[in-house]
Short mmCIF file of C-alpha atoms in Angstrom, two decimals:
data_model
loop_
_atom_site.label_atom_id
_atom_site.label_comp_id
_atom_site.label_asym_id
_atom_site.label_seq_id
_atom_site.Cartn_x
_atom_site.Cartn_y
_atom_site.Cartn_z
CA UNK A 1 -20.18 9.13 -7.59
CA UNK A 2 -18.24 9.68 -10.79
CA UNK A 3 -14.66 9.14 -11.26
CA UNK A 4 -12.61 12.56 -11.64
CA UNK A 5 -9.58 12.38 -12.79
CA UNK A 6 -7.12 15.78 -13.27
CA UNK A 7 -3.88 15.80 -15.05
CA UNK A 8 -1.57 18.98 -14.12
CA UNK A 9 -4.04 20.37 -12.46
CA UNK A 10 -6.43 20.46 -15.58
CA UNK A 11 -9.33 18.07 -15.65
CA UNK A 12 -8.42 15.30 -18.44
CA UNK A 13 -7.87 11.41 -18.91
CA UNK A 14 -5.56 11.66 -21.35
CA UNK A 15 -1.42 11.63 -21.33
CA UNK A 16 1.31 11.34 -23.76
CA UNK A 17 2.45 8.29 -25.37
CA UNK A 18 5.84 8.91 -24.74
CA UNK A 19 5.11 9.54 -21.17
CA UNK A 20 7.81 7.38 -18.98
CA UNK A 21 5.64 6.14 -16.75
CA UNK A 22 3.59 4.03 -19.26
CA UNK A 23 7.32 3.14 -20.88
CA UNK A 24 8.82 2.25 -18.29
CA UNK A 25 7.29 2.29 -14.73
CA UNK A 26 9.18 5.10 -14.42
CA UNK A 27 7.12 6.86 -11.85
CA UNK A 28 5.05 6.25 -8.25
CA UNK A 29 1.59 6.55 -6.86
CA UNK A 30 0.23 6.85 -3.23
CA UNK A 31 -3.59 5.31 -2.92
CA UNK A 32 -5.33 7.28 -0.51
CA UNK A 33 -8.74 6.96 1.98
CA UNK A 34 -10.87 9.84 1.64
CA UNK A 35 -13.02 10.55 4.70
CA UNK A 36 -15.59 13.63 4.03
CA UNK A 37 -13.54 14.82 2.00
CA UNK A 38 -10.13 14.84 3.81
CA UNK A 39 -7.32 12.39 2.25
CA UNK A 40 -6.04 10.18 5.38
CA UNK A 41 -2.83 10.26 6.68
CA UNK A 42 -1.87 12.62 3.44
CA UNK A 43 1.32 13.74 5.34
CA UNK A 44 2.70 10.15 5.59
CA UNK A 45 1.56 9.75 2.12
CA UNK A 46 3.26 12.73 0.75
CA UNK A 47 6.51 12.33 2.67
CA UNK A 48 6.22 8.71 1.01
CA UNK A 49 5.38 9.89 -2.43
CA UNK A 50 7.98 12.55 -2.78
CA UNK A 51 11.17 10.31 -1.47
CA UNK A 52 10.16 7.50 -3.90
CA UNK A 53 10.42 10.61 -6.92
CA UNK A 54 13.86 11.65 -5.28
CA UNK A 55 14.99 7.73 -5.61
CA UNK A 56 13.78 7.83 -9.46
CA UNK A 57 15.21 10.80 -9.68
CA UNK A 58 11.84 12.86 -10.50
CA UNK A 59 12.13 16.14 -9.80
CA UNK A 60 10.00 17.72 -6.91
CA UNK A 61 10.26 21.19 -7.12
CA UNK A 62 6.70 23.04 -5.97
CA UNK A 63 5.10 19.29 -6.10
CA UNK A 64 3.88 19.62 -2.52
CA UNK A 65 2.18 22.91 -3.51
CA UNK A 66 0.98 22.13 -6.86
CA UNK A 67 -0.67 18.86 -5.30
CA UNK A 68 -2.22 21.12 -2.71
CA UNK A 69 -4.49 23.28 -5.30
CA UNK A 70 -5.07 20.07 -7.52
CA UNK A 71 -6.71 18.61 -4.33
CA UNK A 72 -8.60 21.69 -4.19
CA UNK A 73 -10.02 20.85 -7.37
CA UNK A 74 -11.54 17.83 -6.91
CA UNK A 75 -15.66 17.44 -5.50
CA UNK A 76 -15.44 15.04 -2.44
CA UNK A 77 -18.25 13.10 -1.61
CA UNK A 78 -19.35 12.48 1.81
CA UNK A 79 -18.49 9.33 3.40
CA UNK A 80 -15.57 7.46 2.01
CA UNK A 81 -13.69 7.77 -1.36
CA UNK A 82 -10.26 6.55 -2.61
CA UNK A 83 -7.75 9.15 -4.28
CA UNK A 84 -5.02 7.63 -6.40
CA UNK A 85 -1.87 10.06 -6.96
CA UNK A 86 0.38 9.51 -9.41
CA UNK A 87 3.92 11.39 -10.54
CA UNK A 88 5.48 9.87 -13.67
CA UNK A 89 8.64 11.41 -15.00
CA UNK A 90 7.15 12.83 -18.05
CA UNK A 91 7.51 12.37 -21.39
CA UNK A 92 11.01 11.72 -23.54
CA UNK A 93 13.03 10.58 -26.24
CA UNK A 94 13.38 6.89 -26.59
CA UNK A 95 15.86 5.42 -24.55
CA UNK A 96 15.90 5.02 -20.42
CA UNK A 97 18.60 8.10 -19.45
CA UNK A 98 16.25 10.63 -17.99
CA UNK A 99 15.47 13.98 -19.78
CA UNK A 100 17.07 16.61 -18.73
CA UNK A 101 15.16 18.60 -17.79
CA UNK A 102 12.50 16.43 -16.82
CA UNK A 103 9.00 17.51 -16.74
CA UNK A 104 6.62 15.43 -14.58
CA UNK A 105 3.49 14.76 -14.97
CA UNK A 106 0.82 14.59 -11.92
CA UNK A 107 -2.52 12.33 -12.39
CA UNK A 108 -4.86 12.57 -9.23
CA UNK A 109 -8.14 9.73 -9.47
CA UNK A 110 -10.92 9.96 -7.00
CA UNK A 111 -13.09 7.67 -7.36
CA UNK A 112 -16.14 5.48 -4.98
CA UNK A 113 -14.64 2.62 -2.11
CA UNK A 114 -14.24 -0.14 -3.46
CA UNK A 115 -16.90 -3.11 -2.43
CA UNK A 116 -15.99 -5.55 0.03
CA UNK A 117 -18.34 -8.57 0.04
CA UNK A 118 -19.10 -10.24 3.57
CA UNK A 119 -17.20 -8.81 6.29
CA UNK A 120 -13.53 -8.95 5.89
CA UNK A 121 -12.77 -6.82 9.13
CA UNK A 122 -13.33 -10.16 10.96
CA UNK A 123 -11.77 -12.14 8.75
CA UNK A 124 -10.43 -13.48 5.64
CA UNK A 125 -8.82 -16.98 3.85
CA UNK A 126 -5.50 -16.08 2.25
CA UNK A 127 -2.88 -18.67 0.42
CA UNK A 128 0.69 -18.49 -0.21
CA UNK A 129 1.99 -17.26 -4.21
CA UNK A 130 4.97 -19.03 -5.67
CA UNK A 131 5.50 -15.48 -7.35
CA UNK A 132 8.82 -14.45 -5.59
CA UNK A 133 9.76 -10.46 -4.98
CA UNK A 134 12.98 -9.51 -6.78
CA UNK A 135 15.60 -8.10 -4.01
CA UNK A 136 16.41 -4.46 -5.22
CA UNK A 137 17.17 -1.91 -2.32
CA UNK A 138 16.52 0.85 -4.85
CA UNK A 139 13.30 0.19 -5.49
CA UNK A 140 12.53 -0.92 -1.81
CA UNK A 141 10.03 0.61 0.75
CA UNK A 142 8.23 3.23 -2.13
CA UNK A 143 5.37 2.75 -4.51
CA UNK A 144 6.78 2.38 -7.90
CA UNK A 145 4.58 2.40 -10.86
CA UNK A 146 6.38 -1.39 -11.67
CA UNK A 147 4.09 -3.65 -10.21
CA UNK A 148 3.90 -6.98 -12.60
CA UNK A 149 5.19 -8.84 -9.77
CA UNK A 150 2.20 -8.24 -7.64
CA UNK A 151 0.19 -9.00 -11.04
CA UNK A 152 1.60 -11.92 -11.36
CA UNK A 153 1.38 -13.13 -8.04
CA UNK A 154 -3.07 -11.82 -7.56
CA UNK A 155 -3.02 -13.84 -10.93
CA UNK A 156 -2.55 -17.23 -9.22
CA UNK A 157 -5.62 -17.67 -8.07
CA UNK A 158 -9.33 -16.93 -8.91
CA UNK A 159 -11.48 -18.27 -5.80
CA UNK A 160 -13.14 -15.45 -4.78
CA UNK A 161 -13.25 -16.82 -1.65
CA UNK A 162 -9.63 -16.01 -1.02
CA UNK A 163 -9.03 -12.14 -0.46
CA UNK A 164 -5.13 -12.45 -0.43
CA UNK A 165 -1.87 -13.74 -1.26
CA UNK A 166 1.32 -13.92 0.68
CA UNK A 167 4.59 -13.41 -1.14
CA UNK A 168 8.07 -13.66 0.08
CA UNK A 169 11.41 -13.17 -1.83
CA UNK A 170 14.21 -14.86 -4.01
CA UNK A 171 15.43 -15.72 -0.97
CA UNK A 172 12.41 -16.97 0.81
CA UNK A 173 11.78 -15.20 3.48
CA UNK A 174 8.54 -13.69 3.40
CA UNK A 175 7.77 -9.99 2.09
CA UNK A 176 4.11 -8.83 2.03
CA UNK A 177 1.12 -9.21 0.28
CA UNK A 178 -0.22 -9.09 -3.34
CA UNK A 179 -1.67 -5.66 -2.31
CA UNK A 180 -1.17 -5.15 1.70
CA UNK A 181 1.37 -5.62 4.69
CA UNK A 182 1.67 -8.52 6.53
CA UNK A 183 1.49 -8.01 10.22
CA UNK A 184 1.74 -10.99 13.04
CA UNK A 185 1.04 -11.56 16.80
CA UNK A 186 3.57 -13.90 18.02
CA UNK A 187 4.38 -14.61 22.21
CA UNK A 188 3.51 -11.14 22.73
CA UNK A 189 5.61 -9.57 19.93
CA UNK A 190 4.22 -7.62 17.13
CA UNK A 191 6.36 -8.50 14.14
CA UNK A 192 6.31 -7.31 10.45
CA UNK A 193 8.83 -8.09 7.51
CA UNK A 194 11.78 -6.26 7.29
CA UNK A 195 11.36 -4.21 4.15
CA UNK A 196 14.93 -2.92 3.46
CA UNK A 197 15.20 -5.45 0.48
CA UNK A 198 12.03 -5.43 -1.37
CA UNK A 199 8.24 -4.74 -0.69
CA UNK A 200 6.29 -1.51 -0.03
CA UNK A 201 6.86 0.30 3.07
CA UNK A 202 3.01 0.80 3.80
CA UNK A 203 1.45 3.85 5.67
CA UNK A 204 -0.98 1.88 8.30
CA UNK A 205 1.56 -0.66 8.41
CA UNK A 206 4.18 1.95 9.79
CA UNK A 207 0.74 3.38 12.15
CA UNK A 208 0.72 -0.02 13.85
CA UNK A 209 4.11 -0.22 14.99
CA UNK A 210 3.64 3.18 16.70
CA UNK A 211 0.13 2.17 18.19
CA UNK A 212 1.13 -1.95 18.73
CA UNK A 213 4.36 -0.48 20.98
CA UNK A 214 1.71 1.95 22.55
CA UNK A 215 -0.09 -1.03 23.58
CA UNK A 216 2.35 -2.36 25.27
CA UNK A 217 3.87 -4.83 22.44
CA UNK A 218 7.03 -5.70 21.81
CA UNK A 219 8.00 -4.31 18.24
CA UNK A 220 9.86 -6.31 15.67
CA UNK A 221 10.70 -5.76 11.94
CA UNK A 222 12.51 -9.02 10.96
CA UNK A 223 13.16 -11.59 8.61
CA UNK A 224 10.65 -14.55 8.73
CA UNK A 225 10.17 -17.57 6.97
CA UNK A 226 6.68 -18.81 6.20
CA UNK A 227 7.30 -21.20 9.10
CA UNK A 228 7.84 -18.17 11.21
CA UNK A 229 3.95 -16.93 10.21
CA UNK A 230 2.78 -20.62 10.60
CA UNK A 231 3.42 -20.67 14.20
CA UNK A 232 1.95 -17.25 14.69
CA UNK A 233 -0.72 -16.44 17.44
CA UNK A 234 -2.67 -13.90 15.26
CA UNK A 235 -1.99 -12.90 11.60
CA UNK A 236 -3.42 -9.82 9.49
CA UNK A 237 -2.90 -8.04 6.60
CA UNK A 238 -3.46 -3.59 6.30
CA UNK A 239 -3.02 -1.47 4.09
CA UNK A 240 -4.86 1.78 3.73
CA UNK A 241 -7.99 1.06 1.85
CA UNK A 242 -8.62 -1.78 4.07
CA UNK A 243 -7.38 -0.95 7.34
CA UNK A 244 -6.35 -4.23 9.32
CA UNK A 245 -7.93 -7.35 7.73
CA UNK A 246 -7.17 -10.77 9.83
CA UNK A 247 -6.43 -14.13 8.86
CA UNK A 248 -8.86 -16.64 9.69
CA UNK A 249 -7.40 -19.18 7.52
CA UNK A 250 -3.99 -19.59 5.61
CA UNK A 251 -3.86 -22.79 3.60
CA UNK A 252 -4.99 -25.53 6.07
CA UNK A 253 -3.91 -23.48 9.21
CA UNK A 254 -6.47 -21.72 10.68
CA UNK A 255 -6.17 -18.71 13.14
CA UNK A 256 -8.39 -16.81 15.88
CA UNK A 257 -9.37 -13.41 15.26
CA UNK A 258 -7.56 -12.85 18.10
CA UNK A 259 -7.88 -9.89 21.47
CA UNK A 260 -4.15 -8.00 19.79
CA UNK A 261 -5.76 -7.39 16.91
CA UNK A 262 -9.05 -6.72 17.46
CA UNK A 263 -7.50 -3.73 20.08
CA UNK A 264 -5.64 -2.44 17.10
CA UNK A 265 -8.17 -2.65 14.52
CA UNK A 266 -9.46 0.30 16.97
CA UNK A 267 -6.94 2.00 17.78
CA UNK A 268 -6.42 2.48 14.28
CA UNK A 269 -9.62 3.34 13.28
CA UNK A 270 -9.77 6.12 15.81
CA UNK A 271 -6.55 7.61 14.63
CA UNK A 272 -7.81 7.57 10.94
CA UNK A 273 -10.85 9.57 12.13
CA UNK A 274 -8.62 11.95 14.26
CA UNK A 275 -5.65 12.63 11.41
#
């Protein structure tokens, strides 16, 4: 398939210079799987998209509706697709005080799946970046345009062999990934970082603490230390392109692809189909 890409609504792949998100970051973007056509989860991901514009201070006024007849737009392919959504503040004078009014702009890519070699779903090798995560509760939990920390950090290595990097804060504790949630199995407990500090508050990662307490796990969002993922029973990363990848191997440690996760790797695949 061919990439289509609209801009307000009109079908284009060109934007201002002075446009604030390519100044400044000043903007945020929700990266969607498209199944036949239908974005997944596109609730979650709107409800996502539209708080991190009210923390930036983007106006939202008919967004929901105006995103609605853009998607209307677009030709889905059967099968799978990924749509990228992006609201930047518009364009402005120089300086970083926000226009008034502001005028956003909306950018919506669909585009093919990206290619996985092997088969990830049953696990990967992942290392741990020296790149640390700035701690900024403004910026926390949403999917700001700003992401030269996570560039920085998938810039460490080049062995394609190794399909992700962990990354934990200033203060050491660990965050996330370069481009997914980290999730753990651990005595029974299903445990994920706190993200109240830094890190993106990720769609499937929120699905799995619904469908791990379902299962009968004992939910935790906490603050870990790599030890704390050392001594883990199982260990997998998600986000929503993805879905769950495990860990077979993290550094020298290695790890089972283990009965918890394998149970929510379909759980969550049936809910994807069902939303």
């Amino acid at each position: 398939m061919q990439v289509q890409t609209l801009i307000n609504g009109e079908f284009s792949d060109c934007i201002g210079v002075a446009d604030r998100g390519l100044a400044y970051g000043h903007g945020v973007f929700e990266t969607f799987l498209v199944l036949n056509g239908t974005p997944v989860f596109y609730t979650e991901h709107l409800q996502r998209l539209l708080t991190g514009c009210k923390r930036l201070g983007i106006p939202v006024d008919q967004l929901p509706q105006r995103l609605e007849h853009d998607l209307m737009q677009l030709d889905y392919p059967a099968g799978r697709a990924v749509l990228k959504l992006i609201v930047t503040c518009g364009s402005g004078g120089r300086g970083y005080l926000t226009p008034n009014p502001a005028s956003p702009v909306r950018i919506l890519m669909l585009s093919p799946l990206p290619e996985y070699p092997g088969q990830p779903e049953q696990g990967i090798r992942a290392r741990w970046c020296q790149t640390r995560l700035a701690c900024q509760p403004l910026l926390s939990g949403i999917k700001h345009l700003n992401r030269l920390e996570q560039v920085l950090a998938r810039n460490e290595w080049q062995d394609p062999a190794i399909r992700e990097g962990l990354v934990c804060d200033s203060r050491g504790f660990v965050v996330e990934g370069t481009m997914s949630n980290l999730c753990f199995i651990a005595g029974g407990r299903f445990c994920t970082p706190a993200l109240d500090q830094s890190g993106v508050e990720g769609i499937v990662r929120n699905q799995l603490l619904q469908l791990a307490a379902l299962q009968g796990l004992e939910v935790e969002a906490g603050r870990y230390t790599p030890d704390d993922v050392h001594s883990a029973d199982e260990l997998f990363v998600c986000n929503s392109l993805i879905g769950i990848w495990p860990i077979v191997q993290l550094g020298d440690r290695s790890y089972e692809w283990g009965t918890y996760t394998r149970r929510l790797q379909s759980a969550l695949n049936q809910r994807m189909v069902q939303c």
